[in-house]
JSON list of C-alpha atoms in Angstrom, two decimals:
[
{"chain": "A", "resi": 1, "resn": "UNK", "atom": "CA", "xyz": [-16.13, -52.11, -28.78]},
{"chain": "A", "resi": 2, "resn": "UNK", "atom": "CA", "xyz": [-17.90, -49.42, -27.67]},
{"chain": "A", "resi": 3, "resn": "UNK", "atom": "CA", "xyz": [-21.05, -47.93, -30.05]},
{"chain": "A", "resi": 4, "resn": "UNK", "atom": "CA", "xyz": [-22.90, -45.78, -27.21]},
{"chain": "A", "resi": 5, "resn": "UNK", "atom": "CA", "xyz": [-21.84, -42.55, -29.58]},
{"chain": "A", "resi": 6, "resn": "UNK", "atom": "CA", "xyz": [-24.69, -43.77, -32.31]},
{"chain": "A", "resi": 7, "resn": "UNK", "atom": "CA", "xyz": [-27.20, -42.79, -29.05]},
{"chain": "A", "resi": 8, "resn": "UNK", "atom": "CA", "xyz": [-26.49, -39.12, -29.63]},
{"chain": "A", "resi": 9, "resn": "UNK", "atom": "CA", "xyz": [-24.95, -38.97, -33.37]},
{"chain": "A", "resi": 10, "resn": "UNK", "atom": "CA", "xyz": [-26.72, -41.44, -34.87]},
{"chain": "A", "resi": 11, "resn": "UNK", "atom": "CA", "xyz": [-28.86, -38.60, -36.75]},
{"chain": "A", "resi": 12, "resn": "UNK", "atom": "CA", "xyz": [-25.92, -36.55, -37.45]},
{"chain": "A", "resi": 13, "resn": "UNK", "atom": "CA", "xyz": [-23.97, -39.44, -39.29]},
{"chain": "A", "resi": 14, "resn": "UNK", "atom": "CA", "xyz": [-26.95, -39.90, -41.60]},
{"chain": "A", "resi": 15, "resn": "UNK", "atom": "CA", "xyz": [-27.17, -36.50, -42.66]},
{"chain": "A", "resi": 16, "resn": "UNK", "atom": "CA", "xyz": [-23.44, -36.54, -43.59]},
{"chain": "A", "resi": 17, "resn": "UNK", "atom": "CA", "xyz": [-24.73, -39.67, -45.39]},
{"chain": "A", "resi": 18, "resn": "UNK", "atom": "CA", "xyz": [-26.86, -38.00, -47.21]},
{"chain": "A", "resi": 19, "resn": "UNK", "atom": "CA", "xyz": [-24.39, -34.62, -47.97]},
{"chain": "A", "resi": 20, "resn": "UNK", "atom": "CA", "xyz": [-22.09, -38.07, -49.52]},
{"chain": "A", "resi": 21, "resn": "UNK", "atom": "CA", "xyz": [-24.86, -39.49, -51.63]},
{"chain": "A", "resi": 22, "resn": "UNK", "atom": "CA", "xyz": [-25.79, -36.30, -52.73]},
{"chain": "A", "resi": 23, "resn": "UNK", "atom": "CA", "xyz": [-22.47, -35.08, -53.88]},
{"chain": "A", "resi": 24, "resn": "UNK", "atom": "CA", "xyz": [-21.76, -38.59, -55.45]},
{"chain": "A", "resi": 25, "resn": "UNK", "atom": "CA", "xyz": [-25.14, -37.89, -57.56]},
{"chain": "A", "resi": 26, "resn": "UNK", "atom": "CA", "xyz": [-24.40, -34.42, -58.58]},
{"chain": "A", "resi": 27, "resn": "UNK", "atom": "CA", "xyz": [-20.63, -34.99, -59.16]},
{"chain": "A", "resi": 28, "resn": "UNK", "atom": "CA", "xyz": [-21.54, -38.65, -61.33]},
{"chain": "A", "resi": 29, "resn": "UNK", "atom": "CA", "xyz": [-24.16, -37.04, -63.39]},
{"chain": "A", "resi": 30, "resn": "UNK", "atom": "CA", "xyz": [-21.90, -33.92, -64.60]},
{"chain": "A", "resi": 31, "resn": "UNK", "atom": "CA", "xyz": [-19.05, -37.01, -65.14]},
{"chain": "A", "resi": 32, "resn": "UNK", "atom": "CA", "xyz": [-21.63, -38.86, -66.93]},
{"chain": "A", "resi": 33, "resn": "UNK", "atom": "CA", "xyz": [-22.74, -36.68, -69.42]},
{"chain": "A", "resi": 34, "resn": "UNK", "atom": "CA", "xyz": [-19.41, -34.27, -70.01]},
{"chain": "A", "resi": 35, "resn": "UNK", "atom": "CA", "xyz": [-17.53, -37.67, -69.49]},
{"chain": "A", "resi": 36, "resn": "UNK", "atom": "CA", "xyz": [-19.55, -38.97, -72.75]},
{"chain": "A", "resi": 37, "resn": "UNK", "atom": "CA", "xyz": [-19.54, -36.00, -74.88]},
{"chain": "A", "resi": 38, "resn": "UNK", "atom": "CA", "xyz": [-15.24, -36.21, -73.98]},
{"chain": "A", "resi": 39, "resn": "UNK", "atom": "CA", "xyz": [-15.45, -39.87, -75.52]},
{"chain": "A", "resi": 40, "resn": "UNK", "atom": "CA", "xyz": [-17.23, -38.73, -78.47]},
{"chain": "A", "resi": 41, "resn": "UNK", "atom": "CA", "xyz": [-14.87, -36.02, -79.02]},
{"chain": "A", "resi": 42, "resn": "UNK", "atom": "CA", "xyz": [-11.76, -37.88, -78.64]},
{"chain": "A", "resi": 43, "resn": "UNK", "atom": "CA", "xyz": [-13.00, -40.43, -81.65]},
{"chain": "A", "resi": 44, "resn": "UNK", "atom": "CA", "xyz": [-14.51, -37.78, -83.97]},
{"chain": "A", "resi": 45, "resn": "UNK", "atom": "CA", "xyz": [-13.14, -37.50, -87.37]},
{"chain": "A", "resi": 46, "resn": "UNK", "atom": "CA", "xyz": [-12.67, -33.38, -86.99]},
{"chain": "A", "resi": 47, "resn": "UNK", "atom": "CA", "xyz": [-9.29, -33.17, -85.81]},
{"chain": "A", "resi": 48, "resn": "UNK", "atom": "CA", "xyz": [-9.50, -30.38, -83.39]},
{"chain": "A", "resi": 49, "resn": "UNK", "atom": "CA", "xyz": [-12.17, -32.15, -81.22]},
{"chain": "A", "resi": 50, "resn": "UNK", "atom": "CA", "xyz": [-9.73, -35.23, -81.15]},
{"chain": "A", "resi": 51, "resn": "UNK", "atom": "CA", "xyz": [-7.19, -32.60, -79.67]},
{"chain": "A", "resi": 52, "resn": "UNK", "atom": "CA", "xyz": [-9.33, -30.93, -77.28]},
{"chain": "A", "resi": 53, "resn": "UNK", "atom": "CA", "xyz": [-10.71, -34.26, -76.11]},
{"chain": "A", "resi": 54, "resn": "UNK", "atom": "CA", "xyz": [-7.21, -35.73, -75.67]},
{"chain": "A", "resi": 55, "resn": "UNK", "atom": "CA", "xyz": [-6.40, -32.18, -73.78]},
{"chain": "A", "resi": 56, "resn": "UNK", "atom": "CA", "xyz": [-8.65, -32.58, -71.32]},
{"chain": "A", "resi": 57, "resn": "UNK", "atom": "CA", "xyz": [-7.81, -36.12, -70.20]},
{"chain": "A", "resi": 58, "resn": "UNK", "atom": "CA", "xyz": [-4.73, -35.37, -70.15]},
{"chain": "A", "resi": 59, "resn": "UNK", "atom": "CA", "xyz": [-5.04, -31.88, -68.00]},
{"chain": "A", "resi": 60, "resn": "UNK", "atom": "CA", "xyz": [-8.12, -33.49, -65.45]},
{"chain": "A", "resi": 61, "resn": "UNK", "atom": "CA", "xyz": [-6.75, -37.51, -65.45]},
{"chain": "A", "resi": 62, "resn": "UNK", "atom": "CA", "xyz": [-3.72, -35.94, -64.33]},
{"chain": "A", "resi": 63, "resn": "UNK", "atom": "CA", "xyz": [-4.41, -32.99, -61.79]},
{"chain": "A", "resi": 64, "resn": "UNK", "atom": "CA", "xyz": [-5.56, -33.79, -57.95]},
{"chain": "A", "resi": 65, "resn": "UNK", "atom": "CA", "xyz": [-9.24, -33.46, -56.77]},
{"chain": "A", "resi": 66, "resn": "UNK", "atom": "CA", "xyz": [-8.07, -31.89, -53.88]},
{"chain": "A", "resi": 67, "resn": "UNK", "atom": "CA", "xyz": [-6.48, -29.61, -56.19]},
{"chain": "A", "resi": 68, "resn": "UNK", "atom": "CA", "xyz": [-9.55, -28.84, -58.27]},
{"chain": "A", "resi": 69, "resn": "UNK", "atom": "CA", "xyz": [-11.68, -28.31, -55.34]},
{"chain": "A", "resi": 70, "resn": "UNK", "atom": "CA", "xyz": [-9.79, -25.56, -54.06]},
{"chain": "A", "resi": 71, "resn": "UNK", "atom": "CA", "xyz": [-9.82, -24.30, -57.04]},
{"chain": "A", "resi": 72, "resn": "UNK", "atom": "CA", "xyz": [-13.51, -24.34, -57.63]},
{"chain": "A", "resi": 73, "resn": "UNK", "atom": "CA", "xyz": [-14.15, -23.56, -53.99]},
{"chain": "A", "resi": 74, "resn": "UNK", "atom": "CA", "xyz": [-11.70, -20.24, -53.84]},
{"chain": "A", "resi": 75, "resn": "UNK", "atom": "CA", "xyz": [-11.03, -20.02, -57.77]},
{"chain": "A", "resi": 76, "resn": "UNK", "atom": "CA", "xyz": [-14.41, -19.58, -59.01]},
{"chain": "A", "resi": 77, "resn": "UNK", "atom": "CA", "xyz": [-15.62, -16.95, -56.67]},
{"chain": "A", "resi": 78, "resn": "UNK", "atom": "CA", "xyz": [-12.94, -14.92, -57.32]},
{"chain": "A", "resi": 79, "resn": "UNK", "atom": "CA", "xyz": [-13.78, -14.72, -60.98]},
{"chain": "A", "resi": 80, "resn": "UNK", "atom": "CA", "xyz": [-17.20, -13.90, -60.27]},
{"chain": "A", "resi": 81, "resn": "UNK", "atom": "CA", "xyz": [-18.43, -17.34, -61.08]},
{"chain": "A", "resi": 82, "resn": "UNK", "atom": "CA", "xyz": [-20.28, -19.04, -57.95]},
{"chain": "A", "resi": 83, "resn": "UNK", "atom": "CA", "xyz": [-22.52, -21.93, -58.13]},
{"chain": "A", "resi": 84, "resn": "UNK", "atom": "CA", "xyz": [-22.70, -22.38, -54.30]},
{"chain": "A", "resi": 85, "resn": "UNK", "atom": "CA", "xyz": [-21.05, -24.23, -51.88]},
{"chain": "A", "resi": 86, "resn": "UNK", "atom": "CA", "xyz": [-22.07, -27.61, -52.46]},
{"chain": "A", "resi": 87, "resn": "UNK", "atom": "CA", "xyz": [-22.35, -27.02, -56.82]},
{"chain": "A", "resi": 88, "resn": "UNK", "atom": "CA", "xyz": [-18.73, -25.70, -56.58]},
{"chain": "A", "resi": 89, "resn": "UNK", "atom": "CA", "xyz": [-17.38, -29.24, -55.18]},
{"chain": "A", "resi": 90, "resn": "UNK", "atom": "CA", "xyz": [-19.76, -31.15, -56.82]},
{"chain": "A", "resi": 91, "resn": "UNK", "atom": "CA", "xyz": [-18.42, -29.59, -60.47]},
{"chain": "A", "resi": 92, "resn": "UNK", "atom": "CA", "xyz": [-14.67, -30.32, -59.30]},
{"chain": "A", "resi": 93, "resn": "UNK", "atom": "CA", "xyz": [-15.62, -33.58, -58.12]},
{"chain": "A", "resi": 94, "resn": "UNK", "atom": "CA", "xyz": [-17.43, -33.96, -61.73]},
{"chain": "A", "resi": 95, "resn": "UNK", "atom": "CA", "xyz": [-15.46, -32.85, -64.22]},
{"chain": "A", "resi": 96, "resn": "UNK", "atom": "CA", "xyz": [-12.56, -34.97, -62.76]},
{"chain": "A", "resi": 97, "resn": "UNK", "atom": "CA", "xyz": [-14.02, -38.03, -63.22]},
{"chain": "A", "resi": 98, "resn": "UNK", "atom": "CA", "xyz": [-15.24, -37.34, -66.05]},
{"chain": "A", "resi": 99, "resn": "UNK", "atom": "CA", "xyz": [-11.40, -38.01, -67.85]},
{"chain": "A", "resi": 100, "resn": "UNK", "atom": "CA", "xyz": [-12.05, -41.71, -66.01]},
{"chain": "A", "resi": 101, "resn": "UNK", "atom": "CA", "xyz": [-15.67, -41.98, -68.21]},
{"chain": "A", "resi": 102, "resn": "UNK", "atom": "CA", "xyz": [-14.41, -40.91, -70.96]},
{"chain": "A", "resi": 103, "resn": "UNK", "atom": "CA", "xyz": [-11.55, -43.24, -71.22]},
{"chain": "A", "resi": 104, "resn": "UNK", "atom": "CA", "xyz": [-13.98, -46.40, -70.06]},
{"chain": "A", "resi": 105, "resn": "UNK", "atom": "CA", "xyz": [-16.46, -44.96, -72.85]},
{"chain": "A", "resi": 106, "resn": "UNK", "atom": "CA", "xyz": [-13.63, -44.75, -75.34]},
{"chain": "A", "resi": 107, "resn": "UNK", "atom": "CA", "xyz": [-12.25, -48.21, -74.99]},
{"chain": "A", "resi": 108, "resn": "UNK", "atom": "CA", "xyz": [-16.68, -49.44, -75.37]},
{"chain": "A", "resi": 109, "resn": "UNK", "atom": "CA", "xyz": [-16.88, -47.33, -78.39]},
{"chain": "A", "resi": 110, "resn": "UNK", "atom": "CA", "xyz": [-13.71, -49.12, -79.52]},
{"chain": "A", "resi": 111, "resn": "UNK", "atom": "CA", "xyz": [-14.94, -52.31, -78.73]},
{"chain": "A", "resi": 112, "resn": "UNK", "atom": "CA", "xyz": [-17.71, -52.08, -81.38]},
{"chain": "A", "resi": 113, "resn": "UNK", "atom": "CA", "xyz": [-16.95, -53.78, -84.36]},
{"chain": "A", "resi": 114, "resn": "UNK", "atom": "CA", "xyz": [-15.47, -51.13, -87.43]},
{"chain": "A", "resi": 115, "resn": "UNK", "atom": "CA", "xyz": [-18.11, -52.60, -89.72]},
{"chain": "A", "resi": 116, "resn": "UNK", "atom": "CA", "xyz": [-21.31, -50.78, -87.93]},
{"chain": "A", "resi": 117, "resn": "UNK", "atom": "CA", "xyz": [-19.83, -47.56, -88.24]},
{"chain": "A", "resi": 118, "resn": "UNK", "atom": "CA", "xyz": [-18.86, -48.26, -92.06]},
{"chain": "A", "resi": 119, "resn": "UNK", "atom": "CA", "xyz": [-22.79, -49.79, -92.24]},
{"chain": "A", "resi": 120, "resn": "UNK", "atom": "CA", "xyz": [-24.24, -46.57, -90.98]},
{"chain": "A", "resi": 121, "resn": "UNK", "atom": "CA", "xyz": [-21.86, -43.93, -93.09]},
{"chain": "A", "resi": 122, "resn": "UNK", "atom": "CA", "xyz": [-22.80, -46.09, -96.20]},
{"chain": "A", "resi": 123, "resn": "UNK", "atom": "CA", "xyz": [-26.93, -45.16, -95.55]},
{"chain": "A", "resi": 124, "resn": "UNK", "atom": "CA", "xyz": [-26.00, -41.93, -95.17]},
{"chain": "A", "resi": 125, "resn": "UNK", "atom": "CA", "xyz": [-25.86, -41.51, -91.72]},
{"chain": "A", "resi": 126, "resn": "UNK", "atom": "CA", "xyz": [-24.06, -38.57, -90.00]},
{"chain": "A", "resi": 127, "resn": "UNK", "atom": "CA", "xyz": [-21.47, -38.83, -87.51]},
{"chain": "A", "resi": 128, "resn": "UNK", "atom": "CA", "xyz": [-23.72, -37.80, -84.60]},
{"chain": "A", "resi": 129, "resn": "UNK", "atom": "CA", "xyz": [-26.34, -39.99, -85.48]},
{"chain": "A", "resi": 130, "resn": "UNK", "atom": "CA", "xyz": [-24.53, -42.63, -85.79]},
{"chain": "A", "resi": 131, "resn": "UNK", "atom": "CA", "xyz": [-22.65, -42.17, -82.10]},
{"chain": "A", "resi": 132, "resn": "UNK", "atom": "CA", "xyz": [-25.93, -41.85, -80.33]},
{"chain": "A", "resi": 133, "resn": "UNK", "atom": "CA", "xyz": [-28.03, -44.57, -82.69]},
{"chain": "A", "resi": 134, "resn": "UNK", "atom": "CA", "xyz": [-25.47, -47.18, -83.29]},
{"chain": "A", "resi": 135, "resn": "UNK", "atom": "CA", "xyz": [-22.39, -46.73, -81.40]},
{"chain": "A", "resi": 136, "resn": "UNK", "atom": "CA", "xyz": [-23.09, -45.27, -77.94]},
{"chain": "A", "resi": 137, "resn": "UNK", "atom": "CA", "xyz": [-25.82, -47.63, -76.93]},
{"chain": "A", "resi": 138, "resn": "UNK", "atom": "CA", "xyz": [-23.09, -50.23, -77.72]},
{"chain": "A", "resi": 139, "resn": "UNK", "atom": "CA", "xyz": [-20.45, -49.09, -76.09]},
{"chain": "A", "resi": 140, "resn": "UNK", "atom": "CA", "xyz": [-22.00, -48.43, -72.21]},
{"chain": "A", "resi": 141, "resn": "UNK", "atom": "CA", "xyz": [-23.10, -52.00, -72.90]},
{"chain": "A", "resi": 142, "resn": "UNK", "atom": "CA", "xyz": [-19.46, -53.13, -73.06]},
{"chain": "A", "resi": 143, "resn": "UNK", "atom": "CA", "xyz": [-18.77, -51.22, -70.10]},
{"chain": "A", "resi": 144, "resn": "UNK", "atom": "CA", "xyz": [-20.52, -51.50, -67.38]},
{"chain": "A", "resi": 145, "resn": "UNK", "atom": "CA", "xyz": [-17.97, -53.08, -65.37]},
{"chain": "A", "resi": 146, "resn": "UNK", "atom": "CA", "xyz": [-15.03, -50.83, -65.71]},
{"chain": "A", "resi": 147, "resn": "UNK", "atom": "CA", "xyz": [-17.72, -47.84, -65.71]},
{"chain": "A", "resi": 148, "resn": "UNK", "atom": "CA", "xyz": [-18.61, -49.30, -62.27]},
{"chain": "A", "resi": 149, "resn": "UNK", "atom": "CA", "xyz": [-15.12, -48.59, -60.97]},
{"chain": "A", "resi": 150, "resn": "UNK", "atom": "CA", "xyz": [-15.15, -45.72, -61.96]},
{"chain": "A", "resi": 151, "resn": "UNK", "atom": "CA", "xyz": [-17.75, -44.57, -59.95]},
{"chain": "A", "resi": 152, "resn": "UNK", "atom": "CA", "xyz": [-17.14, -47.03, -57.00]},
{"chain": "A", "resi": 153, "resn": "UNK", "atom": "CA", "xyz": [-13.44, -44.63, -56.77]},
{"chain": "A", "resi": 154, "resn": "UNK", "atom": "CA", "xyz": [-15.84, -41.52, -56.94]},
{"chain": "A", "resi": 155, "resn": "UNK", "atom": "CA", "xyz": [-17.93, -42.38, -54.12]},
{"chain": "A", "resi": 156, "resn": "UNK", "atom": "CA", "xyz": [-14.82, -43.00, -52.21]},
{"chain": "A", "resi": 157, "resn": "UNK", "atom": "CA", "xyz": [-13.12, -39.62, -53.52]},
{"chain": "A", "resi": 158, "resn": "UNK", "atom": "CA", "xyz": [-16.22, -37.52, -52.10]},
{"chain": "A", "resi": 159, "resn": "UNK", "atom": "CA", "xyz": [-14.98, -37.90, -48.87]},
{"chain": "A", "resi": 160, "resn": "UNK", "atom": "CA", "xyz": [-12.33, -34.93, -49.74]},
{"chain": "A", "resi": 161, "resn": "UNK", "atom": "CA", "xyz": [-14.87, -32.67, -49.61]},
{"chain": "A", "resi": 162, "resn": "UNK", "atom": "CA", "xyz": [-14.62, -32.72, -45.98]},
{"chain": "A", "resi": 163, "resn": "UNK", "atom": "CA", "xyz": [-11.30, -30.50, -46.06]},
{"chain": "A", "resi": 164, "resn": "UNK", "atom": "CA", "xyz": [-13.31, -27.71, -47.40]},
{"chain": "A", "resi": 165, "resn": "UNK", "atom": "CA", "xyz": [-15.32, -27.94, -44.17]},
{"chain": "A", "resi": 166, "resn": "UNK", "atom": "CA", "xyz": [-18.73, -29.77, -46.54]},
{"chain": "A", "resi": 167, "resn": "UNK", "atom": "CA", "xyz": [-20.46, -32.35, -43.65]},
{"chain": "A", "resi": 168, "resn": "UNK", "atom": "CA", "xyz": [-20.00, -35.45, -45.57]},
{"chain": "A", "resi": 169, "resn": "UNK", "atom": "CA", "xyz": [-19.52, -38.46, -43.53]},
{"chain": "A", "resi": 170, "resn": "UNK", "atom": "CA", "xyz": [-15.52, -38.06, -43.53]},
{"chain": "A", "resi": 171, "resn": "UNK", "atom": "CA", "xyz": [-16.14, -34.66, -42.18]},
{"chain": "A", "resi": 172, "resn": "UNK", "atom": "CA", "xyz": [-18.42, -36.62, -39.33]},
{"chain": "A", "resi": 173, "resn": "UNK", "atom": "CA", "xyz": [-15.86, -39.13, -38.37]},
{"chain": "A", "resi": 174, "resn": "UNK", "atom": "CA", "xyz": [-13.73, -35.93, -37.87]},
{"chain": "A", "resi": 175, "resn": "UNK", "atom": "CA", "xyz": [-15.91, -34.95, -35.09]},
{"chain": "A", "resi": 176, "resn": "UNK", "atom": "CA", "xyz": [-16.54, -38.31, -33.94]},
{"chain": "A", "resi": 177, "resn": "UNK", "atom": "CA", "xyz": [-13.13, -39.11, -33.13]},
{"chain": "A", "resi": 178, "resn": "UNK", "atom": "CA", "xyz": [-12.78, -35.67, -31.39]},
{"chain": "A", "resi": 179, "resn": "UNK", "atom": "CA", "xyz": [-15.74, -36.24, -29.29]},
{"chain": "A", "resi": 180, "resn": "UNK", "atom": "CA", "xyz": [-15.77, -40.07, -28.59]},
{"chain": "A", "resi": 181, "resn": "UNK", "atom": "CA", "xyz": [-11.85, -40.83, -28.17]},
{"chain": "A", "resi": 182, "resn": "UNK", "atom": "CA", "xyz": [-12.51, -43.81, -26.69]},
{"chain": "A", "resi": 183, "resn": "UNK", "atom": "CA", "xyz": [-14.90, -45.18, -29.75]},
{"chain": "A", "resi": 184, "resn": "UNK", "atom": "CA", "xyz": [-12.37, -44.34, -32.17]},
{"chain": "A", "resi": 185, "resn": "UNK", "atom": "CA", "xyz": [-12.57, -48.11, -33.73]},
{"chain": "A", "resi": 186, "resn": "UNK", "atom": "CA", "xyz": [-16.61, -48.24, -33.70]},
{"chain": "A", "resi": 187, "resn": "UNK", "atom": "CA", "xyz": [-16.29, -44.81, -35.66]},
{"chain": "A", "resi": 188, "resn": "UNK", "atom": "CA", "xyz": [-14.17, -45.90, -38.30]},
{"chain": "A", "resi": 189, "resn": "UNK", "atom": "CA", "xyz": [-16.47, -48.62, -38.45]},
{"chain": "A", "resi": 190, "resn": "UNK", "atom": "CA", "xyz": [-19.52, -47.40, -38.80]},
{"chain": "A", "resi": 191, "resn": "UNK", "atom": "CA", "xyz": [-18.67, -44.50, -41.18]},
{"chain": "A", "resi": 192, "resn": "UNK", "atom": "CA", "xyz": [-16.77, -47.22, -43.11]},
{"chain": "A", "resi": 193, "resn": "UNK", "atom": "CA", "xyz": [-20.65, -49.24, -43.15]},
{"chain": "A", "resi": 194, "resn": "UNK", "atom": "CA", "xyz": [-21.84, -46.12, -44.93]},
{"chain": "A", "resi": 195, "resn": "UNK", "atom": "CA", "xyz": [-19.07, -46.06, -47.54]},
{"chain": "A", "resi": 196, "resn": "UNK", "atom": "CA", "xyz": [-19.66, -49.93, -48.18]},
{"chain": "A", "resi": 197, "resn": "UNK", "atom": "CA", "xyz": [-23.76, -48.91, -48.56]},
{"chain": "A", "resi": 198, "resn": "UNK", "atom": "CA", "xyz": [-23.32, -47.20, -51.51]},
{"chain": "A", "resi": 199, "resn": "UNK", "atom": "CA", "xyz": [-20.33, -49.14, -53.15]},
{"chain": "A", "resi": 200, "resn": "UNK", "atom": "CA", "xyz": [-22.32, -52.07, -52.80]},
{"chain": "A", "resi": 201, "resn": "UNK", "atom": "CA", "xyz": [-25.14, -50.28, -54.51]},
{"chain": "A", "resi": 202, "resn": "UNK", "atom": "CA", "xyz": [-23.67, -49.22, -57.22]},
{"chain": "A", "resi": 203, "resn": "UNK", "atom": "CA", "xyz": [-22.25, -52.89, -57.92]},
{"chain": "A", "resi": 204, "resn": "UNK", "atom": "CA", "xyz": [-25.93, -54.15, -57.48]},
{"chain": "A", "resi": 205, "resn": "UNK", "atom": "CA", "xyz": [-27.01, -51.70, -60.32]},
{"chain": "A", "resi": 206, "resn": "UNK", "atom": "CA", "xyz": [-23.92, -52.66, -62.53]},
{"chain": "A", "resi": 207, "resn": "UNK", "atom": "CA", "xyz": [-24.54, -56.50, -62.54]},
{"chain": "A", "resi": 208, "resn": "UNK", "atom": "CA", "xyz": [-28.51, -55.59, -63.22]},
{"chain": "A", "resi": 209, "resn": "UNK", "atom": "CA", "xyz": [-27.60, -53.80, -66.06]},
{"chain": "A", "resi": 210, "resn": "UNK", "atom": "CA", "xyz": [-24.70, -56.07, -67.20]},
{"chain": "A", "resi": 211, "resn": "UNK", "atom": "CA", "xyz": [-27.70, -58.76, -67.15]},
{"chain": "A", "resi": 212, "resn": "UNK", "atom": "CA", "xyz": [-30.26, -56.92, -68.59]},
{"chain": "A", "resi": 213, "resn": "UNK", "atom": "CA", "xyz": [-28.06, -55.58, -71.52]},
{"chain": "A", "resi": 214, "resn": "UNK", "atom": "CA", "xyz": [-26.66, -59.00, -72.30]},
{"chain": "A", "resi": 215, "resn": "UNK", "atom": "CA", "xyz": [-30.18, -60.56, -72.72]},
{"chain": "A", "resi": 216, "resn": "UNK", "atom": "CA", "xyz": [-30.90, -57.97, -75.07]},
{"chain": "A", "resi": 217, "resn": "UNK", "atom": "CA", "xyz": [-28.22, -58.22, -76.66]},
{"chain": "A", "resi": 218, "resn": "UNK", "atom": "CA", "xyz": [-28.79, -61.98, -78.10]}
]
């Protein structure tokens, strides 16, 4: 197997690296934090939140990221909206996996038992204090694993980026394969190692926090 390509695009592959971990940050944060304010809309006791939280499940579980980064590549600019390049995939990236948060949040929040909701309406506590003091902090403890898959399938869904011409590793391997036919298999290979970097990072972090929570949680 022949790796004498990593002489002259060794540098290259780790700044599509990079343009991957980068997009996987940007795009998990907005999923994060729109993906939990989803959750919290889809249980709230105000009707039309529960309808616009289902809505957007439904419309984002249920539309292709490929999809919704052409749309926020050529849609956006076109309306006169333009983040940049790299914000404009990141957001499509983002606010489709946010639908996958939410629902892992959702299923936490219903994991908590009924009676510490009841326990914090009956001092008086209001609905949003009661998500973010009592509920929330619950609920990513109960889901750290399936939260983990979620982002473990983003990581792996940055890589369509590459089709809008973004230099992500996928969109390295591209040229690698067009310039080094006969390393085709070391390619794959090595931009595969990359991929398996940051999975296996993110499943480090989720078993230190499924530790950590569930000591603090006796």
């Amino acid at each position: 197997m022949d790796f004498s390509f990593l002489q002259d695009s060794w540098e290259l592959i780790l700044k599509g690296f990079w343009v991957t971990l980068r997009v996987f940050l940007a795009s998990g944060l907005i999923a994060l934090v729109l993906g939990t304010f989803v959750a919290v809309a889809r249980v709230s006791p105000v009707p039309a939140m529960r309808v616009v939280g289902t809505a957007y499940v439904t419309l984002f579980r249920n539309t292709p990221l490929l999809l919704l980064l052409f749309i926020t590549y050529y849609g956006l600019p076109a309306m006169g909206i333009d983040f940049g390049f790299f914000w404009n995939v990141s957001l499509a990236a983002g606010l489709y996996t946010a639908a996958f948060v939410c629902e892992a949040l959702r299923s936490g929040i219903n994991g908590v038992p009924l009676g510490q909701a009841e326990a914090a309406r009956a001092v008086g506590m209001p609905f949003s204090m009661t998500m973010t003091q009592v509920i929330l902090p619950q609920a990513f403890r109960l889901v750290v694993p399936p939260m983990a898959s979620v982002f473990i399938a983003l990581a792996k869904n940055t890589s369509l980026v590459a089709a809008l011409g973004l230099a992500d590793l996928a969109f390295r391997l591209q040229g690698l394969l067009r310039d080094y036919p006969s390393s085709r298999t070391a390619a794959f290979l090595t931009i595969a190692a990359m991929y398996i970097i940051i999975v296996a990072a993110i499943s480090l972090v989720a078993s230190w926090a499924e530790r950590r929570w569930k000591v603090e949680s006796r």
